[in-house]
Amino acid sequence: MHLRLTEEQKMIQQTVRKFVQKELMPLEPEVLRNEREGKPGISREKKKELQKKAADLGFWGINTPKEYGGADLGQVMQAVLTIEISKTFVPFFFGGYADNILYYCNEEQKKRYLIPTLNGERISCFALTEPGAGSDTRRIKMSAEKRGNEWVLNGEKIFITNGNEADFAMVFAVTDKEKKGHGGVTCFLVDRDMGWRSEYIHTMGEWGPASLIFDNVRVPEENVLGELHGGYQLGLEWIGFHRWLVGARAVGSAERVLQMAIDHSKQRITFGRPLADRQAIQWQIADSAVEIEAAKWLVFNAAWTLDQGEDNRHLASMAKLFGANMGNRVIDRVLQIHGGMGYTKELPIERWYREARLWRIYDGTDEIQRMIIARNLLKGHVKLGDLV
Ligand SMILES: Cc1cc2nc3c(=O)[nH]c(=O)nc-3n(C[C@H](O)[C@H](O)[C@H](O)COP(=O)(O)OP(=O)(O)OC[C@H]3O[C@@H](n4cnc5c(N)ncnc54)[C@H](O)[C@@H]3O)c2cc1C
């Protein structure tokens, strides 16, 4: 059992850490300014420029298979890198990334969807949730009816990340009304110019998702992704990939803000002594550090398990549930330690506070993760003590 990164992994971690400190953190004031004016934190061009710089350092396609030019570093490294880039709120991700389910594209679809997405030429979005179907995805109603060699899509999707920016959507629709859920849902690749429109949804965070409206949108039959009626499985695969990474995002962000609290508590004097001298503050710092460490190990266990080719779904739910809640607790404590300043927009803590609340909702809410964990234990799919 090895509980440390290899020298090579540490070197990669250090390189990304420096990239984040040198290229991303200096952009934070500008991101805050832009967002205050209702603009995206950084422009698409700026993001591309940063992705190019990262690519020059070898960071392109972190988990993209080598046959597509990716680095294919594996999930442990995905966790390491996600933690590092989450130490800033600058909205950045490495280039050469495409949704895991786009690898189910056939050769023709790969040319139109997978490859342009990897190259940053096209933006995708994942459209499963509907006004009447969030946690209970089996209730989706978006209909797809076959007419000749086309499918006609009608319905609405809601809360779709990137829905306003996307060039195409991976849309889940009911193709067999008798079955619905498993066996009755198909995933379609639907270009924006096929006729769907999007409406921005204002949220408390800065990553406004969108509603997608489908009004008799005609989709050629060759745009079915994977198997006809096989969409539900694809949806679960997409969600499963992102779930435990929410925990990684929480770990990186919590580490950054806790350091801010440590620095602040040493400088801020009240009643003649630094805050850092007070047990009330020390205990908040200590509890936060312990919780970050615990979340980190859950994340790495989920990542490592996946790298072994094993089923990590139980661990992914644990990493997401604990990580998301840990992140919220730590950011709340850090805001408290900063007092009134923590509540202002002069500091980024309130921005993190708003973003962190989402971690408990998307990719399966807290309650859904608890449901999964409890079901696995009660049905005996997982036994206590089996996980290491
Ligand atoms: C900013 C943002 C971005 C998103 N991005 C995407 C995206 O890109 N693509 C996409 O498809 N979706 C996306 N979502 C949707 C997200 O996945 C759903 O909001 C989430 O799954 C919860 O569904 P819901 O909002 O319908 O809540 P509901 O399912 O209505 O749940 C409401 C509350 O009841 C609880 N609950 C539900 N069922 C049970 C139960 N059986 N037992 C106990 N409690 C229960 C839930 O945990 C929750 O607290 C996004 C959401 C947000 C806010």
mmCIF file of C-alpha atoms and ligand atoms in Angstrom, residues 126 128-129 134-135 159-161 209 358 361-363 365 367 371, ligand 1:
data_model
loop_
_atom_site.group_PDB
_atom_site.id
_atom_site.type_symbol
_atom_site.label_atom_id
_atom_site.label_comp_id
_atom_site.label_asym_id
_atom_site.label_seq_id
_atom_site.Cartn_x
_atom_site.Cartn_y
_atom_site.Cartn_z
ATOM 1 C CA PHE A 126 -25.233 17.717 -20.979
ATOM 2 C CA LEU A 128 -30.783 15.573 -18.735
ATOM 3 C CA THR A 129 -32.624 17.553 -16.033
ATOM 4 C CA GLY A 134 -34.153 16.327 -11.361
ATOM 5 C CA SER A 135 -33.111 13.750 -8.775
ATOM 6 C CA PHE A 159 -30.333 24.004 -15.255
ATOM 7 C CA ILE A 160 -28.025 23.023 -18.103
ATOM 8 C CA THR A 161 -24.430 24.114 -17.442
ATOM 9 C CA PRO A 209 -26.972 27.533 -16.352
ATOM 10 C CA LEU A 358 -24.035 24.315 -5.510
ATOM 11 C CA ILE A 361 -26.981 20.081 -5.232
ATOM 12 C CA TYR A 362 -25.677 19.147 -8.665
ATOM 13 C CA ASP A 363 -24.371 15.754 -9.788
ATOM 14 C CA THR A 365 -27.852 16.093 -4.095
ATOM 15 C CA GLU A 367 -29.883 13.282 -0.054
ATOM 16 C CA MET A 371 -29.760 7.194 -0.460
HETATM 17 C C1 LIG B 1 -26.094 25.494 -11.305
HETATM 18 C C2 LIG B 1 -26.635 24.155 -11.697
HETATM 19 C C3 LIG B 1 -26.048 23.479 -12.761
HETATM 20 C C4 LIG B 1 -26.585 22.250 -13.201
HETATM 21 N N1 LIG B 1 -26.059 21.644 -14.314
HETATM 22 C C5 LIG B 1 -26.735 20.593 -14.877
HETATM 23 C C6 LIG B 1 -26.328 20.074 -16.167
HETATM 24 O O1 LIG B 1 -25.353 20.526 -16.779
HETATM 25 N N2 LIG B 1 -27.089 19.103 -16.717
HETATM 26 C C7 LIG B 1 -28.177 18.555 -16.101
HETATM 27 O O2 LIG B 1 -28.812 17.656 -16.665
HETATM 28 N N3 LIG B 1 -28.570 19.008 -14.850
HETATM 29 C C8 LIG B 1 -27.871 20.012 -14.251
HETATM 30 N N4 LIG B 1 -28.275 20.514 -13.019
HETATM 31 C C9 LIG B 1 -29.441 19.919 -12.365
HETATM 32 C C10 LIG B 1 -29.104 19.202 -11.061
HETATM 33 O O3 LIG B 1 -28.459 17.991 -11.329
HETATM 34 C C11 LIG B 1 -30.434 19.034 -10.290
HETATM 35 O O4 LIG B 1 -30.820 20.331 -9.850
HETATM 36 C C12 LIG B 1 -30.287 18.097 -9.113
HETATM 37 O O5 LIG B 1 -30.081 16.781 -9.555
HETATM 38 C C13 LIG B 1 -31.522 18.126 -8.194
HETATM 39 O O6 LIG B 1 -32.702 18.028 -8.920
HETATM 40 P P1 LIG B 1 -33.881 19.077 -8.657
HETATM 41 O O7 LIG B 1 -33.310 20.435 -8.701
HETATM 42 O O8 LIG B 1 -34.993 18.771 -9.603
HETATM 43 O O9 LIG B 1 -34.374 18.800 -7.184
HETATM 44 P P2 LIG B 1 -35.448 17.698 -6.732
HETATM 45 O O10 LIG B 1 -35.147 16.395 -7.363
HETATM 46 O O11 LIG B 1 -36.808 18.242 -6.928
HETATM 47 O O12 LIG B 1 -35.151 17.606 -5.193
HETATM 48 C C14 LIG B 1 -35.530 18.623 -4.267
HETATM 49 C C15 LIG B 1 -35.015 18.275 -2.892
HETATM 50 O O13 LIG B 1 -35.608 17.035 -2.461
HETATM 51 C C16 LIG B 1 -34.598 16.087 -2.179
HETATM 52 N N5 LIG B 1 -35.064 14.758 -2.585
HETATM 53 C C17 LIG B 1 -35.444 14.379 -3.830
HETATM 54 N N6 LIG B 1 -35.810 13.081 -3.814
HETATM 55 C C18 LIG B 1 -35.643 12.655 -2.532
HETATM 56 C C19 LIG B 1 -35.848 11.386 -1.881
HETATM 57 N N7 LIG B 1 -36.254 10.326 -2.548
HETATM 58 N N8 LIG B 1 -35.574 11.313 -0.563
HETATM 59 C C20 LIG B 1 -35.128 12.406 0.119
HETATM 60 N N9 LIG B 1 -34.930 13.616 -0.439
HETATM 61 C C21 LIG B 1 -35.169 13.730 -1.754
HETATM 62 C C22 LIG B 1 -33.382 16.534 -2.984
HETATM 63 O O14 LIG B 1 -32.197 16.029 -2.430
HETATM 64 C C23 LIG B 1 -33.503 18.033 -2.870
HETATM 65 O O15 LIG B 1 -32.984 18.455 -1.647
HETATM 66 C C24 LIG B 1 -27.710 21.698 -12.520
HETATM 67 C C25 LIG B 1 -28.251 22.357 -11.416
HETATM 68 C C26 LIG B 1 -27.746 23.581 -11.005
HETATM 69 C C27 LIG B 1 -28.386 24.272 -9.845
#
